[in-house]
Tab-separated table of C-alpha atoms in Angstrom:
chain	number	residue	atom	x	y	z
A	39	MET	CA	-29.037	-53.709	-25.326
A	40	LYS	CA	-26.102	-54.291	-28.159
A	41	ARG	CA	-27.162	-57.901	-28.549
A	42	LEU	CA	-31.254	-56.567	-29.391
A	43	MET	CA	-29.965	-54.229	-32.075
A	44	ILE	CA	-27.820	-57.361	-33.342
A	45	VAL	CA	-30.765	-59.605	-33.456
A	46	PHE	CA	-33.310	-56.920	-34.958
A	47	ALA	CA	-30.958	-56.719	-37.875
A	48	ALA	CA	-30.146	-60.068	-38.393
A	49	ALA	CA	-33.562	-60.604	-39.224
A	50	LEU	CA	-34.508	-57.571	-41.325
A	51	LEU	CA	-31.636	-58.400	-43.448
A	52	CYS	CA	-33.341	-61.797	-43.431
A	53	ALA	CA	-36.834	-60.663	-44.577
A	54	CYS	CA	-35.113	-58.462	-47.150
A	55	SER	CA	-33.744	-61.343	-48.399
A	56	GLY	CA	-36.369	-63.271	-48.726
A	57	MET	CA	-38.093	-60.628	-50.374
A	58	ASN	CA	-38.783	-61.569	-55.018
A	59	LYS	CA	-37.570	-58.331	-56.290
A	60	ASN	CA	-37.988	-59.937	-59.225
A	61	THR	CA	-41.461	-58.588	-59.053
A	62	ILE	CA	-43.364	-55.603	-60.334
A	63	SER	CA	-44.888	-54.632	-57.226
A	64	TYR	CA	-41.593	-55.095	-56.025
A	65	GLN	CA	-39.973	-52.412	-58.486
A	66	ALA	CA	-43.065	-50.263	-59.125
A	67	GLY	CA	-43.096	-50.199	-55.221
A	68	LYS	CA	-40.036	-48.177	-55.242
A	69	TYR	CA	-41.637	-44.474	-56.309
A	70	ASP	CA	-43.632	-42.608	-54.472
A	71	PRO	CA	-47.282	-42.582	-56.009
A	72	ALA	CA	-48.027	-39.012	-55.124
A	73	ALA	CA	-45.401	-38.162	-57.156
A	74	TYR	CA	-44.898	-41.326	-60.336
A	75	TYR	CA	-47.421	-42.426	-61.824
A	76	VAL	CA	-45.952	-45.990	-62.624
A	77	VAL	CA	-46.944	-48.847	-64.851
A	78	SER	CA	-46.091	-51.411	-66.076
A	79	GLY	CA	-45.135	-54.292	-68.847
A	80	THR	CA	-44.201	-57.728	-70.380
A	81	GLY	CA	-42.594	-58.588	-72.868
A	82	GLU	CA	-40.044	-61.626	-74.267
A	83	THR	CA	-37.146	-59.208	-75.352
A	84	LYS	CA	-36.079	-56.169	-73.292
A	85	GLU	CA	-37.332	-54.170	-76.471
A	86	ALA	CA	-41.091	-55.265	-76.060
A	87	ALA	CA	-41.598	-54.794	-72.783
A	88	SER	CA	-40.767	-51.167	-72.672
A	89	ALA	CA	-43.124	-51.046	-75.829
A	90	ASN	CA	-45.607	-53.376	-73.784
A	91	ALA	CA	-45.126	-50.870	-70.912
A	92	MET	CA	-45.426	-47.627	-73.265
A	93	ALA	CA	-48.912	-48.945	-74.436
A	94	ASN	CA	-50.033	-50.360	-70.988
A	95	MET	CA	-49.675	-46.152	-69.937
A	96	LYS	CA	-51.784	-44.775	-72.538
A	97	GLN	CA	-53.864	-47.561	-72.988
A	98	SER	CA	-55.048	-46.781	-68.847
A	99	PHE	CA	-55.830	-43.202	-69.652
A	100	ILE	CA	-58.385	-43.852	-71.767
A	101	ARG	CA	-59.663	-46.810	-70.093
A	102	SER	CA	-59.776	-44.525	-66.415
A	103	VAL	CA	-61.345	-41.229	-68.751
A	104	ALA	CA	-64.176	-41.147	-70.624
A	105	ASP	CA	-64.197	-39.495	-74.017
A	106	VAL	CA	-59.782	-39.178	-73.409
A	107	GLN	CA	-59.231	-39.383	-77.354
A	108	ILE	CA	-61.193	-36.476	-78.377
A	109	ILE	CA	-58.674	-34.505	-76.797
A	110	ASP	CA	-54.412	-34.180	-78.846
A	111	GLU	CA	-52.712	-34.436	-74.547
A	112	LEU	CA	-52.867	-37.493	-74.409
A	113	ASP	CA	-50.099	-38.580	-76.709
A	114	ASP	CA	-48.305	-35.867	-75.278
A	115	LEU	CA	-48.475	-37.383	-71.717
A	116	ALA	CA	-47.408	-40.527	-72.950
A	117	SER	CA	-44.765	-39.795	-75.254
A	118	ASN	CA	-43.112	-37.015	-71.712
A	119	ALA	CA	-43.583	-41.487	-69.744
A	120	LYS	CA	-39.751	-43.491	-69.096
A	121	ILE	CA	-38.651	-46.419	-68.908
A	122	GLU	CA	-36.710	-46.838	-65.526
A	123	LYS	CA	-36.598	-49.911	-65.747
A	124	VAL	CA	-36.544	-53.182	-67.374
A	125	TRP	CA	-35.665	-57.266	-66.462
A	126	LYS	CA	-36.181	-59.791	-66.640
A	127	ASP	CA	-37.438	-62.580	-63.940
A	128	LYS	CA	-35.284	-64.979	-63.526
A	129	SER	CA	-36.922	-67.411	-61.344
A	130	SER	CA	-39.679	-67.401	-63.582
A	131	GLN	CA	-39.641	-70.582	-66.270
A	132	THR	CA	-40.971	-68.107	-68.658
A	133	LYS	CA	-37.553	-66.116	-68.172
A	134	ARG	CA	-39.874	-63.303	-69.577
A	135	TYR	CA	-38.873	-59.372	-69.527
A	136	PHE	CA	-40.567	-57.148	-67.725
A	137	ALA	CA	-40.565	-52.822	-68.091
A	138	ILE	CA	-41.637	-50.288	-65.586
A	139	ALA	CA	-43.036	-46.817	-67.691
A	140	VAL	CA	-42.736	-44.100	-65.325
A	141	LEU	CA	-44.252	-40.758	-65.149
A	142	LYS	CA	-43.762	-37.334	-63.329
A	143	ARG	CA	-47.603	-36.168	-61.996
A	144	GLN	CA	-45.913	-32.893	-62.567
A	145	ILE	CA	-45.001	-32.838	-65.382
A	146	ALA	CA	-48.893	-34.092	-66.280
A	147	GLU	CA	-50.366	-31.229	-64.975
A	148	GLN	CA	-47.744	-29.106	-66.471
A	149	ILE	CA	-49.333	-30.681	-70.272
A	150	LEU	CA	-52.739	-30.205	-69.594
A	151	GLN	CA	-53.256	-27.027	-67.423
A	152	ALA	CA	-52.012	-25.172	-70.639
A	153	PRO	CA	-55.063	-25.904	-72.781
A	154	ALA	CA	-57.076	-25.842	-70.130
A	155	ASN	CA	-56.012	-22.520	-69.543
A	156	GLU	CA	-56.423	-22.026	-73.275
A	157	LEU	CA	-60.380	-23.385	-73.123
A	158	ASP	CA	-61.147	-21.285	-70.541
A	159	ALA	CA	-60.289	-17.933	-71.583
A	160	ARG	CA	-61.935	-18.646	-74.687
A	161	LEU	CA	-65.533	-20.024	-72.796
A	162	GLY	CA	-64.287	-16.666	-70.377
A	163	ALA	CA	-65.087	-14.575	-73.637
A	164	TYR	CA	-68.210	-16.214	-74.752
A	165	ALA	CA	-69.301	-15.875	-71.125
A	166	SER	CA	-69.464	-11.959	-70.672
A	167	GLN	CA	-71.078	-12.463	-74.242
A	168	LEU	CA	-73.525	-14.305	-72.651
A	169	GLN	CA	-73.342	-11.681	-68.993
A	170	THR	CA	-74.650	-8.884	-71.093
A	171	ASN	CA	-77.062	-9.486	-72.868
A	172	ASN	CA	-79.880	-10.778	-70.301
A	173	ASP	CA	-82.195	-12.089	-73.040
A	174	LYS	CA	-83.404	-15.199	-72.935
A	175	PHE	CA	-83.359	-15.902	-76.878
A	176	SER	CA	-80.994	-13.139	-78.352
A	177	GLY	CA	-77.200	-14.256	-77.870
A	178	LEU	CA	-77.535	-18.041	-77.495
A	179	ARG	CA	-75.207	-18.312	-80.776
A	180	ALA	CA	-71.855	-17.713	-77.669
A	181	ALA	CA	-73.289	-20.373	-75.763
A	182	MET	CA	-74.096	-22.426	-78.565
A	183	SER	CA	-70.161	-22.080	-79.962
A	184	MET	CA	-69.541	-23.210	-75.788
A	185	GLU	CA	-70.436	-26.312	-75.996
A	186	ASN	CA	-68.031	-28.344	-77.815
A	187	LEU	CA	-65.277	-26.471	-75.867
A	188	ILE	CA	-67.038	-27.262	-72.804
A	189	VAL	CA	-66.842	-31.068	-74.000
A	190	LYS	CA	-62.988	-30.793	-74.147
A	191	ARG	CA	-62.299	-29.109	-71.271
A	192	ASN	CA	-64.711	-32.034	-69.070
A	193	VAL	CA	-62.342	-34.847	-70.467
A	194	LEU	CA	-58.885	-32.136	-69.655
A	195	GLN	CA	-60.410	-31.743	-66.026
A	196	ASP	CA	-61.002	-35.573	-65.433
A	197	LEU	CA	-57.587	-37.079	-67.112
A	198	TYR	CA	-55.855	-33.670	-64.490
A	199	ALA	CA	-58.168	-35.141	-61.509
A	200	PHE	CA	-56.906	-38.964	-62.559
A	201	ILE	CA	-53.430	-37.906	-62.815
A	202	SER	CA	-52.700	-35.028	-60.865
A	203	GLN	CA	-50.718	-34.428	-57.308
A	204	ASP	CA	-53.853	-33.560	-55.272
A	205	ARG	CA	-56.440	-35.855	-57.432
A	206	ILE	CA	-58.575	-32.709	-57.341
A	207	GLY	CA	-59.689	-30.746	-61.072
A	208	TYR	CA	-57.999	-27.800	-62.535
A	209	GLU	CA	-59.562	-24.409	-61.782
A	210	THR	CA	-62.679	-26.712	-60.816
A	211	GLU	CA	-64.358	-23.273	-59.098
A	212	ARG	CA	-63.560	-21.166	-63.260
A	213	PHE	CA	-64.453	-23.592	-64.625
A	214	GLU	CA	-68.535	-24.651	-62.557
A	215	ASN	CA	-68.808	-20.910	-63.443
A	216	TYR	CA	-68.410	-21.597	-66.725
A	217	LYS	CA	-70.433	-24.508	-67.455
A	218	LYS	CA	-73.557	-22.605	-64.714
A	219	LEU	CA	-74.000	-20.107	-66.570
A	220	TYR	CA	-73.938	-21.477	-69.918
A	221	ASN	CA	-76.939	-24.783	-68.387
A	222	ASP	CA	-79.137	-21.885	-67.289
A	223	ARG	CA	-79.034	-19.477	-70.374
A	224	LEU	CA	-80.130	-22.892	-72.751
A	225	SER	CA	-82.534	-24.053	-69.451
A	226	ALA	CA	-84.118	-20.777	-69.669
A	227	VAL	CA	-85.153	-21.516	-73.606
A	228	LYS	CA	-88.671	-22.986	-73.700
A	229	VAL	CA	-89.356	-25.178	-76.934
A	230	ALA	CA	-93.068	-26.716	-76.445
A	231	ALA	CA	-93.647	-30.123	-77.812
A	232	VAL	CA	-96.411	-32.072	-79.098
A	233	VAL	CA	-97.407	-34.780	-80.861
A	234	ARG	CA	-100.650	-35.281	-82.364
A	235	GLY	CA	-102.205	-38.740	-84.042
A	236	ASP	CA	-101.741	-42.820	-83.487
A	237	SER	CA	-99.688	-44.262	-80.669
A	238	HIS	CA	-97.329	-40.838	-79.866
A	239	GLU	CA	-97.007	-41.445	-76.839
A	240	GLU	CA	-93.427	-43.465	-77.310
A	241	LEU	CA	-92.672	-41.099	-79.900
A	242	LEU	CA	-92.916	-38.047	-77.726
A	243	SER	CA	-91.390	-39.349	-74.634
A	244	LYS	CA	-87.971	-39.783	-77.209
A	245	ILE	CA	-87.721	-36.045	-78.168
A	246	VAL	CA	-88.243	-34.200	-74.876
A	247	SER	CA	-86.128	-36.462	-73.487
A	248	GLY	CA	-84.086	-34.845	-76.928
A	249	ILE	CA	-84.531	-31.369	-75.824
A	250	ASN	CA	-84.017	-32.293	-71.864
A	251	LYS	CA	-80.420	-33.568	-72.928
A	252	MET	CA	-79.498	-31.056	-75.322
A	253	GLY	CA	-79.986	-28.738	-72.083
A	254	LEU	CA	-82.829	-26.836	-72.817
A	255	SER	CA	-86.484	-27.218	-70.969
A	256	ALA	CA	-89.473	-28.696	-72.792
A	257	VAL	CA	-92.560	-27.925	-71.947
A	258	GLY	CA	-96.033	-28.434	-72.905
A	259	PRO	CA	-98.019	-26.783	-75.669
A	260	GLU	CA	-100.188	-24.519	-73.287
A	261	ASP	CA	-96.779	-22.876	-71.832
A	262	LYS	CA	-96.964	-19.363	-73.241
A	263	THR	CA	-93.905	-18.580	-72.549
A	264	ALA	CA	-92.846	-21.465	-74.690
A	265	LEU	CA	-89.875	-20.182	-77.268
A	266	MET	CA	-89.483	-22.935	-79.955
A	267	SER	CA	-92.466	-25.187	-81.373
A	268	VAL	CA	-91.551	-28.737	-81.991
A	269	GLU	CA	-94.778	-30.252	-83.683
A	270	VAL	CA	-95.149	-33.925	-84.704
A	271	GLN	CA	-98.446	-35.728	-86.586
A	272	ALA	CA	-97.196	-39.446	-86.705
A	273	LYS	CA	-98.957	-42.050	-88.043
A	274	VAL	CA	-99.234	-46.426	-88.458
A	275	ASP	CA	-100.028	-48.030	-90.726
A	276	GLY	CA	-99.971	-52.255	-91.186
A	277	TYR	CA	-99.432	-53.946	-93.463
A	278	GLU	CA	-99.074	-57.374	-95.157
A	279	SER	CA	-95.090	-58.410	-95.359
A	280	GLU	CA	-94.064	-60.805	-98.425
A	281	LYS	CA	-90.950	-61.969	-97.330
A	282	VAL	CA	-91.491	-63.009	-93.898
A	283	LYS	CA	-94.364	-64.742	-93.434
A	284	GLY	CA	-96.431	-64.719	-89.548
A	285	LEU	CA	-95.177	-61.142	-88.612
A	286	GLU	CA	-97.783	-58.248	-87.898
A	287	TRP	CA	-96.105	-54.993	-88.882
A	288	ALA	CA	-96.282	-51.825	-88.756
A	289	ALA	CA	-94.826	-48.325	-90.278
A	290	THR	CA	-94.855	-45.037	-88.383
A	291	SER	CA	-93.959	-41.499	-90.104
A	292	ALA	CA	-93.490	-39.235	-88.295
A	293	ALA	CA	-93.929	-35.497	-89.904
A	294	VAL	CA	-92.171	-32.757	-88.141
A	295	ASN	CA	-92.632	-28.868	-87.864
A	296	MET	CA	-90.335	-26.826	-85.888
A	297	ARG	CA	-90.774	-23.084	-85.648
A	298	ASP	CA	-89.816	-20.162	-84.671
A	299	LEU	CA	-92.665	-18.437	-82.387
A	300	GLU	CA	-91.147	-15.126	-81.517
A	301	ALA	CA	-90.709	-14.994	-85.305
A	302	GLY	CA	-93.564	-16.723	-85.706
A	303	THR	CA	-91.561	-18.455	-88.822
A	304	THR	CA	-90.678	-22.360	-89.648
A	305	PHE	CA	-87.315	-22.849	-89.823
A	306	ALA	CA	-86.732	-26.922	-90.540
A	307	SER	CA	-89.662	-29.502	-91.809
A	308	PHE	CA	-89.286	-33.072	-92.108
A	309	THR	CA	-91.027	-36.535	-92.177
A	310	LEU	CA	-88.983	-39.610	-90.868
A	311	HIS	CA	-90.184	-43.089	-91.589
A	312	ASP	CA	-89.282	-46.729	-90.072
A	313	ARG	CA	-91.177	-50.370	-89.682
A	314	ALA	CA	-91.018	-52.920	-87.854
A	315	GLY	CA	-92.379	-56.553	-87.814
A	316	THR	CA	-92.930	-59.101	-84.080
A	317	GLY	CA	-95.502	-61.455	-83.219
A	318	ARG	CA	-98.135	-59.081	-81.750
A	319	LYS	CA	-98.850	-55.779	-83.870
A	320	ALA	CA	-99.104	-54.111	-80.504
A	321	ASP	CA	-95.475	-54.631	-80.070
A	322	SER	CA	-94.286	-53.451	-83.528
A	323	VAL	CA	-95.986	-50.574	-83.656
A	324	ARG	CA	-93.926	-49.638	-79.453
A	325	LYS	CA	-91.261	-50.327	-81.469
A	326	SER	CA	-91.717	-48.698	-84.836
A	327	MET	CA	-92.714	-45.839	-83.020
A	328	GLN	CA	-89.625	-45.745	-80.469
A	329	ALA	CA	-87.207	-45.983	-83.617
A	330	VAL	CA	-89.055	-43.300	-85.340
A	331	GLY	CA	-89.045	-40.995	-81.674
A	332	VAL	CA	-85.040	-41.653	-82.211
A	333	LYS	CA	-84.300	-41.167	-85.051
A	334	ALA	CA	-86.557	-37.808	-85.084
A	335	ALA	CA	-85.369	-36.516	-81.119
A	336	ASP	CA	-81.870	-36.520	-83.397
A	337	GLU	CA	-83.115	-34.444	-86.301
A	338	ILE	CA	-84.719	-31.957	-83.758
A	339	VAL	CA	-81.443	-31.420	-81.992
A	340	LEU	CA	-79.417	-31.056	-84.952
A	341	ASN	CA	-81.684	-27.805	-86.632
A	342	LEU	CA	-82.536	-26.840	-82.588
A	343	LYS	CA	-78.730	-26.173	-82.462
A	344	LYS	CA	-78.491	-25.122	-86.135
A	345	TYR	CA	-80.434	-22.189	-85.451
A	346	LEU	CA	-79.412	-21.268	-82.230
A	347	LYS	CA	-76.972	-20.591	-83.507
A	348	THR	CA	-77.961	-17.805	-86.411
A	349	LYS	CA	-79.286	-16.189	-82.755
């Protein structure tokens, strides 16, 4: 039995001695991934390798979490990472330096929890205003004020789930309740959308999509429960291009009128234009109509947000 133990220990020693300790995977493997987030970097000097590792730490957050650069805590996380080891790979011909940057996940959680709590407190205050006002239209100023807060809180939530020890978000139920209240209040507001005139299907599709993406509910003009309306008169003109011969051109205009149906007032009115030239008239009409539709949808959403903030 003693001889067997000696043979086993010798075999283990041989295996360890044959392991290349210069590899990044070996050095990074020394850190418990449940407790530490580890990123590496390389360079021709120790300083360059260290700087590269720290830069890679920040870039890993940017690549992994959408819109993470809109929050200030990105720099806070990166600044709390530490260079734990720098070494030269002597077995390589290039003789480059390697560095390991390490961020303790518990520290990262603490950094993100404070701003998440602050945002939730502000969201909670607006949520209370919405809950005390059951009217679908009035009180929407509070809902619109929640929009930017929810955007930032979503980013914090995604970043927290990416970097935390248990890989889940922070105070998820609380945050989801605020989002649901916000979404429910917006979706209860119906906007009647109608486009009249030439080849209007493409234009209507873009406008309806923009209203729905905003969180409101786009409905047809026959819906009597609509609180607002967007009415558009579309017109397409064909003309010859003096600059580019051989193309069929189409110019589209859209005259937009936006109304508060409860108050019986117009709160926005504008006209947009665009043109397109292709080898076929039908394609030119479609492209110009799509371009005007995108512009109209963006402008309509901006005016809706501006108006709802006054309610």
